[in-house]
Amino acid sequence: MNTTKHWPKRALILSRVLSRAFFSNTSTSASPSPTFPLKHVTRSNFDSALVELRSHVRAADFVAIDLEMTGVTSAPWRESFEFDRFDIRYLKVKDSAEKFAVVQFGVCPFRWDSLKQSFIAHPHNFFVFPRQEIPLDGPSNEFLCQTTSMDFLAKYQFDFNACIHEGVSYLSRGQEDEARRRLKSLYKEQLTNSSHNLRETMDVPLVRVADVLFTERMKKRLSEWRDELLQNRSRGPQDQGASNDLNQQFQTVFFKMRPALSLNGFTSHQLSLIRMVTRKHFKDLVYVRFNGESSSQELVVFTDSESDKDRLVEEVKNEHYRRAEMRIHAAVGFRHVIDLLSSENKLIVGHNCILDIAHIHSKFLGPLPLTAEEFVSCVNKYFPNIIDTKILLNADNILQQRMKKSSTSLSSAFSLLCPELAHGFKSKVQSSQPCVKVEVHVDEMRSPDWNSGAKHEAGYDAFMTGCVFAQVCSHLGIDFQLYSTSENLVQNEKLQKHMNLLYLSWINGDVIDLRTGSRTAEFLGSNILRKRFPRILYENIVLIWGFPSKLKPSVIRECICKTLGPTSVISIYRMDQTAVFVQFSKAELVSDFLILKESLERSDDAISVLHPLSQLLEGGNTRAASYETYKDICESPVSELLFADQAEAVGIKWKTKLLPSDVVESQEDNHFHLENALDHTPETVEKSKIRKTEDVVNDSSNKQLTCNEIIDTLLKVEKIRRTSNL
Amino acid sequence: MVALIPRRLFCTKISRNCHQHQLQWSVKQVTKSNFNDSLHDFHSHLSSSDFVAVSLQNTGSFSAPWHRLSSFDCPETTYLKARRAADRFQLLQFAVCPFTISGSKVTAHPYNFHLFPRDELNIGMPSYSFSCQTSYLTAMAQQGFDFNACIYDGISYLSRAQELVAKVRMGNPIAIHHVMKPSSTPPSVADTIFVERVKSRVKHWKKACADSSSRKTDEALVKSLRKLVLGGEQYGSRPCMTIDVCSERQVQLVLEMLGEFSDDLVALKIPTKGGGTQAVRVVLTSSKEDKSLFERQLQNVEEEQNKKIRGFREVIDLISASQKPVVSHNSLNDFSVIHSKFIGPLPLNMDEFLCSLRLVFPHVFDVNHLMKEIGPLENVTNIPAAISYLKNRFFAPIDMEISHGALLNEGKIHGQTVLRICHLFAKLCSVLRITPGAIQSSDDNITSLLDGYANSFKSCSGSSQESVDGGIRIWTKSPRKVGCKHLVFLWGFRDSLSAGMLKSLLQGSHDVFSEEFDVCLVDKSCAIVVFLQPNLSQAFLDIMSSEGISGSLRELVSEGLRAAGYETYKRACGLGYWEADLASSLDKASATPDCFSQSGSETNPSEVFWCNDLMINLGDL
């Protein structure tokens, strides 16, 4: 088994070194940069690595981080859409962080060395695996893997064996507290009823002859030993060697400064018999089960007096308690690194890191709160200074130009901004500023132009992020000589305006401020290249799902336009093969549509079959609701593959969810509209229209409506709608 | 009880040897790289064997303690739990072992296939995501499982249902092998016009092709111009043309029309993404020989593609096609996984599942079930324990002969379980005297002998168990048979209450608890009360929902105590309320209107085995 544990890492490192060597040979004529792997941390070297990391982080100006997870979205419809409202975006991030596991955690502290005029980076790559080290209550530890993500990791030669066999485990703060509480209550319980606990322990009934004989022999053996001890005491210690045990099962040792007999090679049944004998027949002997590091040891200890006996029992108990505490401390594992980052108050640098931060929250701090605002305030408490390089890159116009049309992905930013580090040569397009130098230290090895080239390895990605950050800082005119401490860097006004801003969703540039929880749609000199979408009015949106799968969005649009007017639908967005968002030109159309759909479903005569919407309703499983329902569905912990199945799993039984607005009011006066419909003042038309359509529902539910009446009402609605459009 | 008195003393040595070698049995490991070669070997081994044993390695089996199978589960809930696990977790290893039993000799050909659901065709299949239970992965790691080999080199697959979807989605041309019968309906005017138009186009095109092939020295420009004018394309090296169609009717008309040209034209259907036909592509071949060559080529391409799509499922299809009896240790769990990954989505209820499964695997043996025939073994659920039990009690030496014996080296140790299943099965057959001394090659013979045992899924065994050996129970803690209606689920009591404490709390609370009853915890949030007297459970439920509740029970209820019958539990499973705590699931289920029991699920009064051991079993959750 040992061999399987060791080979993969070696092979992996080798292959990476080789591939890097190959890469640098082909890309540049310069001699290949000295490469050595970054610091891989597994549970075997975690303790020592943590000690080193502690000092590096203390000295650092900033710490770059990056995470690798087992997946990003738990279902296709949980991917990021343009039609996601701010709160939905957070729910999607939350779902991802709750379901997937972190398998690698890159931490790279950067320190400015004023003598060398260069940054010193210490890239660490932690393999993390949520192994259950100590028994805890609650649901079994489970995580989701997204097939494509696993494949992606495999493509970049992620070492799954190192992760699962040797990954560092962790407990969140909540879990640790729970474990400690349990230990304390257990300990208290023992303290309060320790005296009768001993007596209460059930005696082993001596049924078999063998047991009786064994007990007798043990009684004899123990009393001999005790007598010998007492004699020795009176005679002095020189005669100890005389008690040479023939039986290897008994060995005289010292336990907590007291003579003791260590018991070896007994079965558990025999041990319980010995325990009973000790308790019943020897007032001055104590049976002790002592849990060592790896194995437990059974002992019979001699005590001088009753008080000495109590003291011994106490000591043993404390020892057990201490050991249990140490086990909890060890089980906290990787969270020590998070605690370190938090307690040192360093500037944390990530790249498009909202998901990383959410993972850190859910894995190491506690369950993610329900709203983005609560999440943000909690994060801000633990990590007061976070900076996102993606924000920085997109905020600055000059940088934008320099990035040209290339994406702001981490690797392309790295190779553009830090060409010397990325490719080992100076870029042909000389920039105004020279590259910030970064020297890499791993254990004893150091290199001024290090590059392991292992993209999508958390440690290396963290290193790249840090380099990009350093380069952007120098571009912004930050002199590291002046801001050589972390506090100064944080206080820098040029950085301040970008501090604690994260992309909640990159896809349409929603930015959240960690300090205030307020959000801005991309701020300052935002990315000019990006195509701006027209503002989406969520109250104008209807969610439709469960329609026949062969229906294309264009057909759905046609269906609706035929009923509600050619300009009624602004846009239609396909969520997956079972669901679409339809954005109407006006909010009223949402309720019109829902009411119409409802009424069509209730009546099953010829008219409903001929209606243009019937194509959409075919199959009888078509559901529709306003945007709020989307939020309810996103909130659910379930993740079915298709949206329609998800909605069903969430427990949606209804076909159409009408808007709650105005319902109560209009029911009070059902005939109000008859008089007012003739009035053509715009406001009354607006009002009466809702009531009118409301009536359709009320009536049809009473099954009193004939075909003609439906047509009439529909025509009326249409007419009123048209006039109000004028 | 069957006891085999020493029969063949000389076997002892061999069987002991084999026992020593148990951990070193060599199993052929198959990954993506050697899959095609191994498949060939496997096929020949399969056809020369009588049985196939299977054993699966999954990434997990339950998400919360109560999702595990318990003794209080009836067949329905057992299936629902298995279904849930099969949908959620992923299969990483599939060990298959075709084997033959002749006398005391077992000839086995074990294969261990490493699987990974890679999305090779980029269509989100076979699986978008899957769940992993850390404890499972940790245990696998301890056994030296190589996750890199699995994820880097695992063989992918598509289920039968997924294959259909994938083929449509890829939109590759489908060769039309069978010439359709002429349509019975007389052609309409529109049809005639359509056919005439197409006919003249085809004629023109064919003629042009013949012309151009005679003038081989055309300039490139002229060639491309001609192509533009005639609308001809190339299919490989052969000229072809595309005829757009609007309906399946038109497809048929085109095909009928092409029948007149049948000498050298081959028609291909171009499917739409939705599954219909978009166009018919006509390929011109130069001669009869060329036509058959082209058709063969098409067939090869299709087969190649199908192979790529099916991946590992080829193995399942081979087993299914061979109709050999399949032996498994935990058949319900194994086959629900096989069904969901390789056949199609699992049906909603057990009967449909069994029907669907029987079409694919007509004979399934569960060694667990066979072991029950011996009687007291019903508590022995793991394979090594069962083997050693049989070894101590019966003399039934089995000589294992492994085909890959010579290849023994490091890394071949995975998939041992499947061999133990073979071993155990052979031993059981010998003990139960259901295997004839010399097995005839004819399959019918074997299956008829074993027929009584086939397809008895563990969960259905409730009734058959009774019929086999009613009274013989050696265990002191014998399971009692309790009707589901005697069980009441209780939740909403204080945290960290033990079953004993709860029982004593209940004992004094009401008259219904004056008779004998039993309490055990399902998880920390929920307990089951078993009433041993009839009607008391209903009486208790009535009291719980009545106004006139009094005494300490009233106090308990005001603290939040709730109760529900077995139907609510069934409903929670059926509606998929797989919450982390059974209490929340039951809360949800009892809030949902009862639309489930009307569907006739109550018709068969299900019974479960109430076992006092339950409390002990729960300890190791």
Short mmCIF file of C-alpha atoms in Angstrom, two decimals, chain A residues 1 3-4 7-8 12 73-76 79 100 129-131 137-148 150-151 153-154 157-161 164-165 577 641 653, chain B residues 62-65 88-89 116-119 124 127-135 137-138 140-149 151-152 169 410 524 575 577 580 592:
data_model
loop_
_atom_site.label_atom_id
_atom_site.label_comp_id
_atom_site.label_asym_id
_atom_site.label_seq_id
_atom_site.Cartn_x
_atom_site.Cartn_y
_atom_site.Cartn_z
CA MET A 1 0.00 0.00 0.00
CA THR A 3 3.99 2.12 -2.85
CA THR A 4 0.66 3.25 -4.14
CA TRP A 7 4.30 6.83 -6.72
CA PRO A 8 1.71 9.23 -8.00
CA LEU A 12 3.28 13.78 -11.35
CA THR A 73 -22.58 23.83 -10.84
CA SER A 74 -24.77 21.03 -9.60
CA ALA A 75 -27.14 21.21 -12.58
CA PRO A 76 -27.06 22.95 -15.95
CA GLU A 79 -25.12 27.92 -14.24
CA PHE A 100 -18.81 20.60 -3.89
CA PHE A 129 -9.88 16.09 1.70
CA PRO A 130 -12.86 16.17 4.07
CA ARG A 131 -12.01 12.94 5.83
CA ASP A 137 -23.16 13.76 14.65
CA GLY A 138 -25.07 14.89 11.67
CA PRO A 139 -25.44 13.79 8.11
CA SER A 140 -22.71 11.66 6.70
CA ASN A 141 -20.00 13.57 4.98
CA GLU A 142 -20.86 13.75 1.36
CA PHE A 143 -19.88 15.92 -1.56
CA LEU A 144 -20.74 16.25 -5.20
CA CYS A 145 -18.40 15.84 -8.16
CA GLN A 146 -19.14 17.42 -11.51
CA THR A 147 -17.99 15.05 -14.19
CA THR A 148 -16.59 17.74 -16.46
CA MET A 150 -13.13 16.05 -12.64
CA ASP A 151 -12.16 15.53 -16.23
CA LEU A 153 -8.65 18.37 -13.23
CA ALA A 154 -7.47 15.11 -14.76
CA GLN A 157 -2.86 16.00 -14.07
CA PHE A 158 -4.45 16.57 -10.73
CA ASP A 159 -3.29 13.90 -8.31
CA PHE A 160 -6.50 12.39 -6.96
CA ASN A 161 -4.59 9.73 -5.06
CA ILE A 164 -7.89 11.21 -1.17
CA HIS A 165 -5.13 9.10 0.39
CA GLN A 577 -34.51 22.17 -22.64
CA LEU A 641 -30.68 17.80 -13.83
CA LYS A 653 -47.99 20.93 -7.87
CA PHE B 62 -26.52 6.65 1.79
CA SER B 63 -26.53 10.34 2.64
CA ALA B 64 -28.05 10.15 6.08
CA PRO B 65 -28.28 7.36 8.65
CA ARG B 88 -27.04 9.64 -6.58
CA PHE B 89 -23.79 7.78 -6.41
CA PHE B 116 -15.56 6.87 -15.12
CA PRO B 117 -18.56 8.73 -16.55
CA ARG B 118 -16.60 10.87 -18.97
CA ASP B 119 -18.59 13.15 -21.22
CA GLY B 124 -23.74 16.10 -20.81
CA SER B 127 -23.82 11.88 -15.87
CA TYR B 128 -23.60 15.57 -15.09
CA SER B 129 -22.48 15.12 -11.54
CA PHE B 130 -22.36 12.46 -8.88
CA SER B 131 -22.12 12.27 -5.14
CA CYS B 132 -19.29 10.82 -3.07
CA GLN B 133 -19.41 9.70 0.52
CA THR B 134 -16.10 10.55 2.15
CA SER B 135 -16.15 7.45 4.27
CA LEU B 137 -13.60 7.04 -0.58
CA THR B 138 -11.45 6.80 2.56
CA MET B 140 -11.32 2.61 -0.82
CA ALA B 141 -8.09 4.53 -0.31
CA GLN B 142 -7.21 2.23 2.56
CA GLN B 143 -7.59 -0.72 0.25
CA GLY B 144 -5.16 0.93 -2.13
CA PHE B 145 -7.64 2.06 -4.72
CA ASP B 146 -5.97 4.02 -7.49
CA PHE B 147 -8.21 7.03 -8.09
CA ASN B 148 -5.92 8.45 -10.74
CA ALA B 149 -6.20 5.31 -12.84
CA ILE B 151 -10.44 9.09 -13.36
CA TYR B 152 -7.71 9.34 -16.00
CA ARG B 169 -28.28 14.66 -30.71
CA GLU B 410 1.09 -5.94 -8.09
CA LYS B 524 -31.19 10.77 16.63
CA LEU B 575 -42.22 11.50 -2.51
CA TYR B 577 -38.25 13.66 0.96
CA ALA B 580 -30.97 14.53 6.68
CA THR B 592 -48.51 16.53 2.18
#
